[in-house]
PDB file of N, CA and C in Angstrom:
ATOM      1  N   MET A   1      26.172 -18.171 -67.709  1.00 73.00           N
ATOM      2  CA  MET A   1      26.960 -17.170 -67.967  1.00 73.00           C
ATOM      3  C   MET A   1      27.384 -17.132 -69.388  1.00 73.00           C
ATOM      4  N   SER A   2      27.526 -16.519 -70.399  1.00 89.00           N
ATOM      5  CA  SER A   2      27.619 -16.444 -71.782  1.00 89.00           C
ATOM      6  C   SER A   2      29.333 -16.887 -71.820  1.00 89.00           C
ATOM      7  N   ALA A   3      30.315 -17.184 -72.947  1.00 84.00           N
ATOM      8  CA  ALA A   3      31.870 -17.475 -72.509  1.00 84.00           C
ATOM      9  C   ALA A   3      32.346 -16.010 -72.963  1.00 84.00           C
ATOM     10  N   HIS A   4      31.431 -14.726 -73.203  1.00 95.00           N
ATOM     11  CA  HIS A   4      32.493 -13.060 -73.246  1.00 95.00           C
ATOM     12  C   HIS A   4      32.281 -12.714 -71.684  1.00 95.00           C
ATOM     13  N   ALA A   5      31.472 -13.239 -71.057  1.00 96.00           N
ATOM     14  CA  ALA A   5      31.204 -13.125 -69.241  1.00 96.00           C
ATOM     15  C   ALA A   5      32.270 -13.592 -68.780  1.00 96.00           C
ATOM     16  N   LEU A   6      32.899 -15.007 -69.182  1.00 94.00           N
ATOM     17  CA  LEU A   6      33.738 -15.420 -68.129  1.00 94.00           C
ATOM     18  C   LEU A   6      34.712 -15.345 -68.669  1.00 94.00           C
ATOM     19  N   PHE A   7      35.215 -15.002 -70.252  1.00 95.00           N
ATOM     20  CA  PHE A   7      36.600 -14.599 -70.144  1.00 95.00           C
ATOM     21  C   PHE A   7      36.725 -13.433 -69.392  1.00 95.00           C
ATOM     22  N   VAL A   8      36.327 -12.564 -69.476  1.00 96.00           N
ATOM     23  CA  VAL A   8      36.144 -11.141 -68.774  1.00 96.00           C
ATOM     24  C   VAL A   8      36.137 -11.170 -67.431  1.00 96.00           C
ATOM     25  N   THR A   9      35.594 -11.764 -66.968  1.00 96.00           N
ATOM     26  CA  THR A   9      35.819 -12.392 -65.239  1.00 96.00           C
ATOM     27  C   THR A   9      37.118 -12.901 -65.473  1.00 96.00           C
ATOM     28  N   ALA A  10      37.649 -13.999 -65.795  1.00 96.00           N
ATOM     29  CA  ALA A  10      38.837 -14.597 -65.472  1.00 96.00           C
ATOM     30  C   ALA A  10      39.970 -13.509 -66.059  1.00 96.00           C
ATOM     31  N   ALA A  11      39.850 -12.219 -66.905  1.00 97.00           N
ATOM     32  CA  ALA A  11      40.895 -11.188 -67.094  1.00 97.00           C
ATOM     33  C   ALA A  11      40.964 -10.372 -66.050  1.00 97.00           C
ATOM     34  N   TYR A  12      39.825 -10.223 -65.382  1.00 98.00           N
ATOM     35  CA  TYR A  12      39.846  -9.368 -64.310  1.00 98.00           C
ATOM     36  C   TYR A  12      40.501 -10.419 -63.261  1.00 98.00           C
ATOM     37  N   ALA A  13      40.355 -11.226 -62.247  1.00 98.00           N
ATOM     38  CA  ALA A  13      41.180 -12.312 -61.881  1.00 98.00           C
ATOM     39  C   ALA A  13      42.265 -12.327 -61.973  1.00 98.00           C
ATOM     40  N   ILE A  14      42.857 -12.532 -63.573  1.00 98.00           N
ATOM     41  CA  ILE A  14      44.031 -12.791 -63.412  1.00 98.00           C
ATOM     42  C   ILE A  14      44.715 -11.283 -62.919  1.00 98.00           C
ATOM     43  N   THR A  15      44.310 -10.017 -63.307  1.00 98.00           N
ATOM     44  CA  THR A  15      44.738  -8.903 -63.045  1.00 98.00           C
ATOM     45  C   THR A  15      44.932  -8.179 -61.545  1.00 98.00           C
ATOM     46  N   ALA A  16      43.772  -9.080 -61.162  1.00 98.00           N
ATOM     47  CA  ALA A  16      43.773  -8.380 -59.554  1.00 98.00           C
ATOM     48  C   ALA A  16      45.229  -9.546 -59.011  1.00 98.00           C
ATOM     49  N   VAL A  17      45.134 -10.484 -59.321  1.00 98.00           N
ATOM     50  CA  VAL A  17      45.625 -11.673 -58.619  1.00 98.00           C
ATOM     51  C   VAL A  17      47.824 -11.545 -58.754  1.00 98.00           C
ATOM     52  N   VAL A  18      47.869 -11.161 -60.135  1.00 98.00           N
ATOM     53  CA  VAL A  18      49.032 -10.333 -61.134  1.00 98.00           C
ATOM     54  C   VAL A  18      49.614  -8.533 -59.876  1.00 98.00           C
ATOM     55  N   LEU A  19      48.894  -8.095 -59.862  1.00 98.00           N
ATOM     56  CA  LEU A  19      48.714  -6.697 -58.971  1.00 98.00           C
ATOM     57  C   LEU A  19      48.819  -6.780 -57.294  1.00 98.00           C
ATOM     58  N   VAL A  20      48.505  -8.115 -56.924  1.00 98.00           N
ATOM     59  CA  VAL A  20      48.359  -7.856 -55.593  1.00 98.00           C
ATOM     60  C   VAL A  20      49.605  -8.672 -55.598  1.00 98.00           C
ATOM     61  N   GLY A  21      50.450  -9.723 -56.148  1.00 98.00           N
ATOM     62  CA  GLY A  21      51.535 -10.252 -56.169  1.00 98.00           C
ATOM     63  C   GLY A  21      52.699  -9.608 -56.411  1.00 98.00           C
ATOM     64  N   LEU A  22      52.365  -8.111 -57.002  1.00 98.00           N
ATOM     65  CA  LEU A  22      53.204  -7.302 -57.675  1.00 98.00           C
ATOM     66  C   LEU A  22      53.739  -6.000 -56.490  1.00 98.00           C
ATOM     67  N   VAL A  23      52.841  -6.114 -55.778  1.00 98.00           N
ATOM     68  CA  VAL A  23      52.477  -5.491 -54.355  1.00 98.00           C
ATOM     69  C   VAL A  23      53.324  -5.610 -53.204  1.00 98.00           C
ATOM     70  N   CYS A  24      52.562  -7.099 -53.057  1.00 98.00           N
ATOM     71  CA  CYS A  24      53.218  -7.655 -52.234  1.00 98.00           C
ATOM     72  C   CYS A  24      54.860  -8.081 -52.372  1.00 98.00           C
ATOM     73  N   TRP A  25      55.245  -8.146 -53.544  1.00 98.00           N
ATOM     74  CA  TRP A  25      56.607  -8.337 -54.059  1.00 98.00           C
ATOM     75  C   TRP A  25      57.204  -6.518 -53.510  1.00 98.00           C
ATOM     76  N   ILE A  26      56.361  -5.960 -53.702  1.00 98.00           N
ATOM     77  CA  ILE A  26      57.311  -4.912 -53.316  1.00 98.00           C
ATOM     78  C   ILE A  26      57.651  -4.902 -52.304  1.00 98.00           C
ATOM     79  N   LEU A  27      57.045  -4.686 -51.222  1.00 98.00           N
ATOM     80  CA  LEU A  27      56.925  -5.154 -50.057  1.00 98.00           C
ATOM     81  C   LEU A  27      57.673  -5.426 -49.076  1.00 98.00           C
ATOM     82  N   LEU A  28      57.641  -6.834 -49.896  1.00 98.00           N
ATOM     83  CA  LEU A  28      58.874  -7.342 -48.866  1.00 98.00           C
ATOM     84  C   LEU A  28      60.298  -7.102 -49.095  1.00 98.00           C
ATOM     85  N   ASP A  29      60.849  -6.099 -50.815  1.00 98.00           N
ATOM     86  CA  ASP A  29      61.910  -5.971 -51.317  1.00 98.00           C
ATOM     87  C   ASP A  29      61.958  -5.243 -50.535  1.00 98.00           C
ATOM     88  N   GLN A  30      61.430  -4.533 -50.007  1.00 98.00           N
ATOM     89  CA  GLN A  30      61.241  -2.861 -49.077  1.00 98.00           C
ATOM     90  C   GLN A  30      62.058  -3.163 -47.815  1.00 98.00           C
ATOM     91  N   ARG A  31      61.198  -4.292 -47.216  1.00 98.00           N
ATOM     92  CA  ARG A  31      61.372  -4.548 -45.788  1.00 98.00           C
ATOM     93  C   ARG A  31      63.302  -5.483 -45.909  1.00 98.00           C
ATOM     94  N   ALA A  32      63.680  -5.892 -46.806  1.00 98.00           N
ATOM     95  CA  ALA A  32      64.945  -6.595 -46.931  1.00 98.00           C
ATOM     96  C   ALA A  32      65.988  -5.365 -47.361  1.00 98.00           C
ATOM     97  N   ARG A  33      65.741  -4.313 -47.789  1.00 97.00           N
ATOM     98  CA  ARG A  33      66.254  -3.259 -48.039  1.00 97.00           C
ATOM     99  C   ARG A  33      66.782  -2.286 -46.784  1.00 97.00           C
ATOM    100  N   LYS A  34      65.494  -2.291 -46.023  1.00 97.00           N
ATOM    101  CA  LYS A  34      65.337  -2.139 -45.089  1.00 97.00           C
ATOM    102  C   LYS A  34      66.470  -2.977 -43.948  1.00 97.00           C
ATOM    103  N   ARG A  35      66.014  -3.657 -44.172  1.00 97.00           N
ATOM    104  CA  ARG A  35      66.964  -4.602 -43.006  1.00 97.00           C
ATOM    105  C   ARG A  35      68.722  -4.120 -43.625  1.00 97.00           C
ATOM    106  N   GLU A  36      68.868  -4.606 -45.188  1.00 95.00           N
ATOM    107  CA  GLU A  36      70.659  -4.583 -45.482  1.00 95.00           C
ATOM    108  C   GLU A  36      71.172  -3.277 -44.839  1.00 95.00           C
ATOM    109  N   LEU A  37      70.169  -2.268 -44.927  1.00 93.00           N
ATOM    110  CA  LEU A  37      70.748  -0.678 -44.976  1.00 93.00           C
ATOM    111  C   LEU A  37      71.040  -0.827 -43.250  1.00 93.00           C
ATOM    112  N   ALA A  38      70.420  -1.238 -42.504  1.00 94.00           N
ATOM    113  CA  ALA A  38      70.530  -1.112 -41.183  1.00 94.00           C
ATOM    114  C   ALA A  38      71.929  -1.927 -40.705  1.00 94.00           C
ATOM    115  N   ALA A  39      71.501  -3.149 -41.564  1.00 95.00           N
ATOM    116  CA  ALA A  39      73.334  -4.042 -41.440  1.00 95.00           C
ATOM    117  C   ALA A  39      74.457  -3.216 -41.796  1.00 95.00           C
ATOM    118  N   LEU A  40      74.152  -2.252 -42.779  1.00 93.00           N
ATOM    119  CA  LEU A  40      75.686  -1.604 -42.687  1.00 93.00           C
ATOM    120  C   LEU A  40      75.333  -0.753 -42.678  1.00 93.00           C
ATOM    121  N   GLU A  41      74.149   0.103 -41.831  1.00 91.00           N
ATOM    122  CA  GLU A  41      74.695   1.746 -40.577  1.00 91.00           C
ATOM    123  C   GLU A  41      75.619   0.975 -39.580  1.00 91.00           C
ATOM    124  N   ALA A  42      74.912  -0.401 -38.967  1.00 93.00           N
ATOM    125  CA  ALA A  42      75.551  -1.029 -38.054  1.00 93.00           C
ATOM    126  C   ALA A  42      76.819  -1.714 -38.377  1.00 93.00           C
ATOM    127  N   ALA A  43      77.815  -1.806 -39.090  1.00 94.00           N
ATOM    128  CA  ALA A  43      78.752  -2.274 -39.290  1.00 94.00           C
ATOM    129  C   ALA A  43      79.548  -0.817 -39.498  1.00 94.00           C
ATOM    130  N   GLY A  44      78.811   0.369 -40.089  1.00 89.00           N
ATOM    131  CA  GLY A  44      79.811   1.905 -39.702  1.00 89.00           C
ATOM    132  C   GLY A  44      80.104   1.847 -41.320  1.00 89.00           C
ATOM    133  N   VAL A  45      79.064   1.012 -42.447  1.00 87.00           N
ATOM    134  CA  VAL A  45      79.321   1.865 -43.252  1.00 87.00           C
ATOM    135  C   VAL A  45      78.445   3.006 -43.593  1.00 87.00           C
ATOM    136  N   ARG A  46      78.793   4.340 -44.296  1.00 83.00           N
ATOM    137  CA  ARG A  46      77.990   5.262 -44.339  1.00 83.00           C
ATOM    138  C   ARG A  46      77.581   5.475 -45.800  1.00 83.00           C
ATOM    139  N   ARG A  47      76.658   6.333 -45.939  1.00 78.00           N
ATOM    140  CA  ARG A  47      75.981   6.719 -47.001  1.00 78.00           C
ATOM    141  C   ARG A  47      76.833   7.837 -47.419  1.00 78.00           C
ATOM    142  N   ARG A  48      77.235   8.057 -48.761  1.00 79.00           N
ATOM    143  CA  ARG A  48      77.995   9.185 -49.281  1.00 79.00           C
ATOM    144  C   ARG A  48      77.204  10.586 -49.364  1.00 79.00           C
ATOM    145  N   SER A  49      76.088  10.693 -48.841  1.00 79.00           N
ATOM    146  CA  SER A  49      75.414  12.129 -48.829  1.00 79.00           C
ATOM    147  C   SER A  49      75.685  12.348 -47.700  1.00 79.00           C
ATOM    148  N   ASP A  50      75.855  11.675 -47.114  1.00 74.00           N
ATOM    149  CA  ASP A  50      76.076  11.658 -45.629  1.00 74.00           C
ATOM    150  C   ASP A  50      77.734  12.817 -45.159  1.00 74.00           C
ATOM    151  N   LYS A  51      78.311  11.994 -45.627  1.00 70.00           N
ATOM    152  CA  LYS A  51      80.169  13.210 -45.876  1.00 70.00           C
ATOM    153  C   LYS A  51      79.994  14.598 -46.056  1.00 70.00           C
ATOM    154  N   ALA A  52      79.296  14.617 -47.208  1.00 65.00           N
ATOM    155  CA  ALA A  52      78.474  15.554 -48.012  1.00 65.00           C
ATOM    156  C   ALA A  52      77.667  17.190 -46.954  1.00 65.00           C
ATOM    157  N   VAL A  53      76.879  16.235 -46.577  1.00 61.00           N
ATOM    158  CA  VAL A  53      76.338  17.175 -45.173  1.00 61.00           C
ATOM    159  C   VAL A  53      77.542  17.456 -44.395  1.00 61.00           C
ATOM    160  N   LYS A  54      77.876  16.712 -43.558  1.00 64.00           N
ATOM    161  CA  LYS A  54      79.229  16.977 -42.553  1.00 64.00           C
ATOM    162  C   LYS A  54      79.769  17.909 -43.054  1.00 64.00           C
ATOM    163  N   SER A  55      80.330  17.940 -44.276  1.00 67.00           N
ATOM    164  CA  SER A  55      81.823  18.601 -44.684  1.00 67.00           C
ATOM    165  C   SER A  55      80.775  20.137 -44.962  1.00 67.00           C
ATOM    166  N   LYS A  56      79.683  20.329 -45.464  1.00 64.00           N
ATOM    167  CA  LYS A  56      79.146  21.473 -45.089  1.00 64.00           C
ATOM    168  C   LYS A  56      78.987  22.116 -44.091  1.00 64.00           C
ATOM    169  N   ALA A  57      78.561  21.411 -43.013  1.00 65.00           N
ATOM    170  CA  ALA A  57      77.990  21.610 -41.476  1.00 65.00           C
ATOM    171  C   ALA A  57      79.464  22.223 -40.976  1.00 65.00           C
ATOM    172  N   ALA A  58      80.639  21.729 -41.468  1.00 65.00           N
ATOM    173  CA  ALA A  58      82.086  22.446 -40.818  1.00 65.00           C
ATOM    174  C   ALA A  58      82.467  23.359 -41.415  1.00 65.00           C
ATOM    175  N   LYS A  59      82.287  23.431 -42.728  1.00 66.00           N
ATOM    176  CA  LYS A  59      82.525  24.934 -43.141  1.00 66.00           C
ATOM    177  C   LYS A  59      81.652  25.986 -42.500  1.00 66.00           C
ATOM    178  N   SER A  60      80.992  25.771 -42.249  1.00 58.00           N
ATOM    179  CA  SER A  60      79.879  26.992 -41.275  1.00 58.00           C
ATOM    180  C   SER A  60      80.968  27.291 -39.973  1.00 58.00           C
TER     181      SER A  60
END
């Protein structure tokens, strides 16, 4: 294998590792945000947009 092919292979391998790491990070962060949101909703904290929907329904 030439030095050029080794460099290209290494570049692709590093890129693949970085992309897999980013995807894993995003998925783990998504799970954490969903847990936080569920905990807030269980504590009675509601979304601001939730009030707007309820007030529009009450006006009708």
